[in-house]
Coordinates of C-alpha atoms and ligand atoms in Angstrom, one line a residue:
M1 CA 132.1 74.9 99.2
A2 CA 131.1 74.2 95.5
P3 CA 132.8 76.4 92.9
R4 CA 130.7 79.2 91.6
S5 CA 129.0 78.5 88.3
Q6 CA 131.1 80.2 85.6
D7 CA 128.3 80.4 83.2
Y8 CA 126.4 83.5 83.6
Y9 CA 123.9 82.9 81.5
A10 CA 122.9 79.7 83.1
V11 CA 123.3 81.8 86.4
L12 CA 120.5 84.0 85.6
D13 CA 118.6 81.3 83.5
V14 CA 118.6 83.2 80.4
K15 CA 119.8 82.8 76.7
K16 CA 122.6 83.9 75.2
T17 CA 120.8 86.3 73.5
A18 CA 118.8 87.9 76.1
S19 CA 118.1 91.5 76.0
P20 CA 119.2 93.6 79.1
E21 CA 115.4 93.9 80.2
E22 CA 115.3 90.2 80.4
I23 CA 118.9 90.2 82.1
K24 CA 117.3 92.6 84.9
Q25 CA 114.6 91.2 85.1
A26 CA 115.8 87.4 85.5
Y27 CA 117.9 89.1 88.2
R28 CA 115.2 90.3 90.2
R29 CA 112.9 87.6 89.8
L30 CA 116.0 85.1 91.4
A31 CA 117.6 87.7 93.9
K32 CA 113.9 87.4 95.2
V33 CA 114.1 84.0 95.7
H34 CA 117.5 83.2 96.9
H35 CA 117.5 86.6 99.0
P36 CA 119.4 85.3 102.1
D37 CA 117.0 87.6 104.5
L38 CA 114.0 85.1 103.1
Q39 CA 115.4 82.1 103.7
P40 CA 115.2 80.1 107.3
E41 CA 118.2 80.3 109.4
S42 CA 119.9 76.8 108.1
Q43 CA 119.9 78.1 104.9
K44 CA 121.2 81.2 104.9
A45 CA 124.6 80.4 104.1
S46 CA 124.1 78.6 101.3
A47 CA 121.4 81.3 99.9
A48 CA 124.5 84.1 100.3
E49 CA 126.4 82.0 98.2
K50 CA 124.1 81.7 95.8
F51 CA 123.0 85.3 96.0
K52 CA 127.1 86.0 95.5
E53 CA 127.1 83.8 92.2
L54 CA 123.6 86.3 90.8
N55 CA 125.3 89.2 91.7
E56 CA 128.5 88.3 90.1
A57 CA 126.3 87.1 86.7
Y58 CA 124.3 90.4 86.8
E59 CA 127.2 92.6 87.6
V60 CA 129.0 91.2 84.2
L61 CA 125.7 90.7 81.9
S62 CA 124.5 94.0 83.0
H63 CA 127.6 95.7 81.3
P64 CA 127.5 96.0 77.8
E65 CA 131.4 96.2 78.0
K66 CA 131.7 93.6 80.2
R67 CA 129.2 91.0 78.7
A68 CA 130.8 91.7 74.8
A69 CA 134.4 90.8 76.7
Y70 CA 132.4 87.9 78.4
D71 CA 131.0 86.9 75.4
R72 CA 134.4 86.3 73.6
Y73 CA 136.7 85.4 75.9
G74 CA 134.9 84.0 78.4
P75 CA 134.7 84.6 82.3
D76 CA 138.3 85.2 82.8
G77 CA 138.4 87.4 79.9
A78 CA 135.8 89.6 81.4
P79 CA 137.4 92.6 83.5
G80 CA 136.0 92.1 87.1
A81 CA 134.6 88.8 86.7
S82 CA 137.1 87.1 89.3
A83 CA 137.0 89.9 91.8
P84 CA 133.8 91.4 91.4
E85 CA 132.7 94.6 92.4
P86 CA 130.0 95.4 94.3
P87 CA 126.3 95.0 93.2
P88 CA 124.6 97.9 91.9
R89 CA 122.9 98.7 95.1
A90 CA 125.8 98.9 97.0
R91 CA 127.6 100.9 94.7
S92 CA 124.9 103.8 94.2
A93 CA 124.6 103.8 97.7
R94 CA 128.2 106.0 97.9
P95 CA 127.5 109.6 97.6
G96 CA 127.9 110.8 93.5
A97 CA 127.9 107.4 92.2
G98 CA 124.6 107.8 91.1
D99 CA 124.9 110.1 88.3
E100 CA 127.2 107.6 86.3
E101 CA 124.8 104.9 86.4
P102 CA 121.6 105.4 85.3
D103 CA 120.8 101.7 84.9
F104 CA 121.9 100.3 88.3
S105 CA 118.1 100.7 89.8
G106 CA 117.8 97.1 90.1
F107 CA 118.5 97.1 93.8
S108 CA 115.7 99.4 94.9
D109 CA 113.5 98.2 92.6
F110 CA 114.2 95.2 93.8
F111 CA 113.4 96.5 97.4
Q112 CA 110.4 98.1 96.4
N113 CA 109.1 95.2 95.0
L114 CA 110.0 93.2 98.0
Y115 CA 108.1 95.7 100.3
G116 CA 105.2 96.2 97.6
A117 CA 105.9 99.7 96.5
Q118 CA 104.6 101.2 93.6
D119 CA 105.2 104.6 93.7
S120 CA 107.8 105.7 96.3
G121 CA 108.5 108.9 94.6
A122 CA 110.9 110.5 92.2
S123 CA 114.1 110.5 94.9
A124 CA 113.9 106.4 95.1
R125 CA 114.0 106.2 91.5
R126 CA 116.4 109.2 90.3
P127 CA 119.6 109.2 92.2
R128 CA 120.9 112.3 92.7
P129 CA 124.4 113.2 94.1
G130 CA 125.5 114.0 97.7
P131 CA 124.6 112.5 100.7
R132 CA 121.9 109.8 99.9
R133 CA 118.4 110.2 101.4
G134 CA 117.0 106.6 102.5
Q135 CA 114.6 104.5 100.4
D136 CA 110.9 105.5 100.6
V137 CA 109.2 102.4 101.4
E138 CA 105.4 102.1 101.1
A139 CA 103.6 99.4 102.7
E140 CA 99.8 98.4 103.1
L141 CA 98.2 99.0 106.6
P142 CA 95.1 96.6 106.5
L143 CA 92.3 98.2 108.6
T144 CA 88.9 96.7 109.5
L145 CA 86.1 98.5 108.9
E146 CA 85.5 98.8 112.8
D147 CA 88.9 100.2 113.0
A148 CA 88.4 102.7 110.5
V149 CA 84.9 103.9 112.6
R150 CA 87.1 103.8 115.7
G151 CA 90.1 106.3 114.2
G152 CA 92.7 107.0 116.7
E153 CA 96.0 105.1 116.0
K154 CA 96.5 101.9 114.4
S155 CA 100.1 99.9 115.2
L156 CA 101.6 97.6 112.6
T157 CA 104.5 95.6 112.3
L158 CA 106.8 95.7 109.5
D159 CA 110.1 94.9 107.6
V160 CA 111.6 97.7 106.8
P161 CA 115.2 97.9 104.8
A162 CA 117.8 99.2 107.7
L163 CA 121.3 99.7 106.8
C164 CA 123.4 96.6 107.5
P165 CA 125.3 96.3 110.8
S166 CA 128.2 94.4 109.7
C167 CA 129.5 96.3 106.5
S168 CA 127.6 100.0 107.4
G169 CA 125.8 99.9 104.2
S170 CA 128.8 99.2 102.0
G171 CA 128.0 95.7 100.8
R172 CA 131.5 95.2 101.0
R173 CA 133.7 93.4 104.1
G174 CA 137.6 93.3 103.0
A175 CA 137.7 91.7 99.3
G176 CA 134.7 90.4 99.0
F177 CA 130.8 90.8 99.3
C178 CA 129.4 91.3 103.3
P179 CA 128.1 88.0 104.2
V180 CA 125.5 89.4 106.5
C181 CA 123.7 91.4 104.0
A182 CA 125.1 89.4 100.4
G183 CA 126.5 92.5 99.0
V184 CA 123.2 94.2 99.4
G185 CA 124.1 96.6 101.8
E186 CA 120.7 96.4 103.5
I187 CA 118.8 93.7 105.4
A188 CA 115.2 93.7 106.3
R189 CA 114.2 94.6 110.2
P190 CA 111.1 94.0 111.6
R191 CA 110.1 97.5 113.0
T192 CA 106.7 98.4 114.8
I193 CA 105.1 101.3 113.8
T194 CA 102.2 103.7 115.1
A195 CA 100.1 105.4 112.6
R196 CA 97.4 107.9 113.5
L197 CA 94.7 107.5 111.2
P198 CA 93.0 110.4 109.3
A199 CA 89.7 111.8 110.0
A200 CA 88.4 110.5 106.8
V201 CA 89.6 106.8 106.0
R202 CA 89.3 105.6 102.5
E203 CA 90.6 102.8 100.8
G204 CA 93.6 103.4 99.0
A205 CA 94.5 106.4 100.7
R206 CA 98.6 107.2 101.7
L207 CA 99.5 107.9 105.0
R208 CA 103.4 109.6 104.5
L209 CA 105.5 108.7 107.7
R210 CA 108.2 111.2 107.5
G211 CA 111.7 109.7 108.5
Q212 CA 110.2 106.1 108.9
G213 CA 111.5 104.4 105.8
A214 CA 114.8 103.2 104.7
A215 CA 117.5 104.4 106.9
A216 CA 120.1 106.2 104.7
S217 CA 124.2 105.3 104.0
G218 CA 126.6 108.3 104.1
G219 CA 124.5 110.2 107.1
G220 CA 121.6 111.0 104.7
D221 CA 117.9 111.6 106.3
P222 CA 116.0 108.2 106.1
G223 CA 113.4 107.7 103.7
D224 CA 109.9 108.2 104.3
L225 CA 107.4 105.3 105.0
Y226 CA 103.7 105.7 103.1
L227 CA 101.3 103.4 104.3
R228 CA 98.4 102.8 102.2
I229 CA 94.7 102.3 103.4
R230 CA 93.4 98.8 102.6
F231 CA 90.0 97.9 103.9
L232 CA 90.0 93.8 104.9
P233 CA 86.8 92.3 103.6
H234 CA 84.0 92.4 106.0
P235 CA 81.4 89.8 105.9
R236 CA 78.5 91.8 106.6
F237 CA 79.4 95.7 105.0
K238 CA 80.6 96.3 101.5
V239 CA 82.5 99.4 101.4
S240 CA 81.1 102.7 98.2
G241 CA 83.0 105.1 99.0
A242 CA 82.3 106.6 102.2
D243 CA 79.2 104.7 102.3
L244 CA 78.7 101.1 103.5
E245 CA 76.2 98.7 102.0
T246 CA 74.3 95.9 103.6
D247 CA 71.0 94.2 104.0
V248 CA 68.3 94.2 106.3
T249 CA 65.7 91.1 106.9
V250 CA 62.3 92.1 106.7
M251 CA 59.3 89.5 107.7
P252 CA 56.4 89.8 105.2
W253 CA 54.0 91.1 107.4
I254 CA 56.2 94.0 108.6
A255 CA 56.7 94.6 104.9
A256 CA 53.1 94.8 104.3
L257 CA 52.1 96.6 106.9
G258 CA 55.1 98.4 108.1
G259 CA 56.8 98.2 111.7
E260 CA 60.3 97.9 112.2
A261 CA 63.5 95.6 112.0
S262 CA 66.9 95.0 113.5
L263 CA 69.8 96.6 111.3
Q264 CA 73.4 95.9 111.9
T265 CA 75.7 98.4 112.0
L266 CA 79.1 98.8 112.4
E267 CA 78.6 100.1 116.1
G268 CA 75.9 97.2 117.0
P269 CA 72.3 96.3 115.7
L270 CA 69.9 99.3 115.3
R271 CA 66.0 99.6 114.7
V272 CA 64.9 101.0 111.6
K273 CA 61.7 102.0 110.4
I274 CA 60.1 99.7 107.7
P275 CA 57.1 101.8 105.7
A276 CA 54.2 99.7 104.6
G277 CA 54.6 98.3 101.4
T278 CA 58.1 97.8 101.7
H279 CA 59.3 95.4 98.6
A280 CA 62.2 93.5 98.5
G281 CA 65.0 94.9 97.5
R282 CA 64.4 98.7 98.5
V283 CA 66.9 100.1 100.1
L284 CA 67.0 102.1 103.2
R285 CA 69.1 104.7 103.7
V286 CA 70.5 105.1 107.4
A287 CA 72.4 108.7 107.4
A288 CA 75.7 108.6 109.3
K289 CA 76.2 105.2 110.0
G290 CA 78.6 104.9 107.0
L291 CA 82.4 105.6 107.4
P292 CA 84.5 108.6 108.6
A293 CA 84.2 111.1 105.7
D294 CA 86.1 114.7 104.8
G295 CA 84.5 117.6 107.4
G296 CA 84.1 115.2 110.3
R297 CA 80.7 113.7 108.6
R298 CA 80.1 110.3 108.3
G299 CA 78.8 108.5 105.3
D300 CA 75.5 106.4 105.1
L301 CA 74.4 103.0 105.6
L302 CA 72.5 101.6 103.0
A303 CA 70.5 98.5 103.8
A304 CA 68.5 96.6 101.1
V305 CA 65.6 94.9 102.4
R306 CA 65.6 91.1 102.1
I307 CA 62.1 89.5 102.8
D308 CA 62.2 86.3 104.7
I309 CA 60.3 83.8 106.5
P310 CA 60.6 82.9 110.0
D311 CA 62.4 79.7 110.8
R312 CA 59.9 77.8 111.8
A313 CA 56.2 78.8 111.4
D314 CA 53.9 77.0 114.1
A315 CA 50.5 75.8 112.9
R316 CA 48.8 79.5 113.9
L317 CA 51.4 81.1 111.5
E318 CA 51.1 78.5 108.8
R319 CA 47.1 78.6 108.9
L320 CA 47.3 82.4 108.3
F321 CA 49.5 82.0 105.5
Q322 CA 47.2 79.5 104.3
E323 CA 44.6 82.3 104.6
M324 CA 47.1 84.8 102.8
K325 CA 47.5 82.4 100.1
E326 CA 43.9 82.1 99.3
A327 CA 42.7 85.5 100.0
A328 CA 45.7 86.8 97.2
S329 CA 44.7 84.1 94.6
Ligands
LIG1 ZN1 126.3 93.8 104.9

């Protein structure tokens, strides 16, 4: 096994003059790249080694006194460099450890980034003493517009941080880091989650699934899972609040004389009335064919008229167009 690099600045790929924020960002970026959970099976061992190296470097460089000692005396003079303390997440998971170490939010931030969380609530970011609640986790719930109209339940499989079974979340095994989670105390576990869609399904709406977030160490309650609804692009419909926008193709003689046209809705085709004298671009509003809205209502479907000609005009149709041309000029 290669000896670990003792040049902590090189390990984190930062300058000697890097600010604490730069160090933290470099660490997070690299931790995400080298996290053993994210590597194929064959590379997990070497990634874990690299991850430990990162943790060791961060442990020293993120601590003002340890960093100062390291700058002055090198790695041997840095207390804790040869026998690194557990990394921040594992340590702050101990009850009561949080208040003295407000800066050690690196790992929870790291997991928030990893799982796409943006605003997981204050409890995830501001550690309080006492049994620690598991982290809130935020993820996207991708929905087709058809799903949104159908309603009911939607299942998806997510990687949710779970306590590392090997070290029970402490991050330590014996005198060193836990090799399974590389000292993080958590590993990502796929979990299938079933969410009941709300009556009004809106892009960006957050569903809260109580107790479905990350497990807690030390007997705390699990965090919550927030699912943020995201509509998948639809080839035919554009979402505008609860309304849907689309277009409807109308033949020239129907546009001029009035009649019917076929309009696609999320629930299949619908015949709609085209008033006489309809111009291209006119928007027809079909009530209650949009997305589910508050109070059990539905948004509308707005269809912009496109005037088109038939793919193939037979001789008679061509003659009639000719006549129209002459009559209109
Ligand atoms: Zn572990």
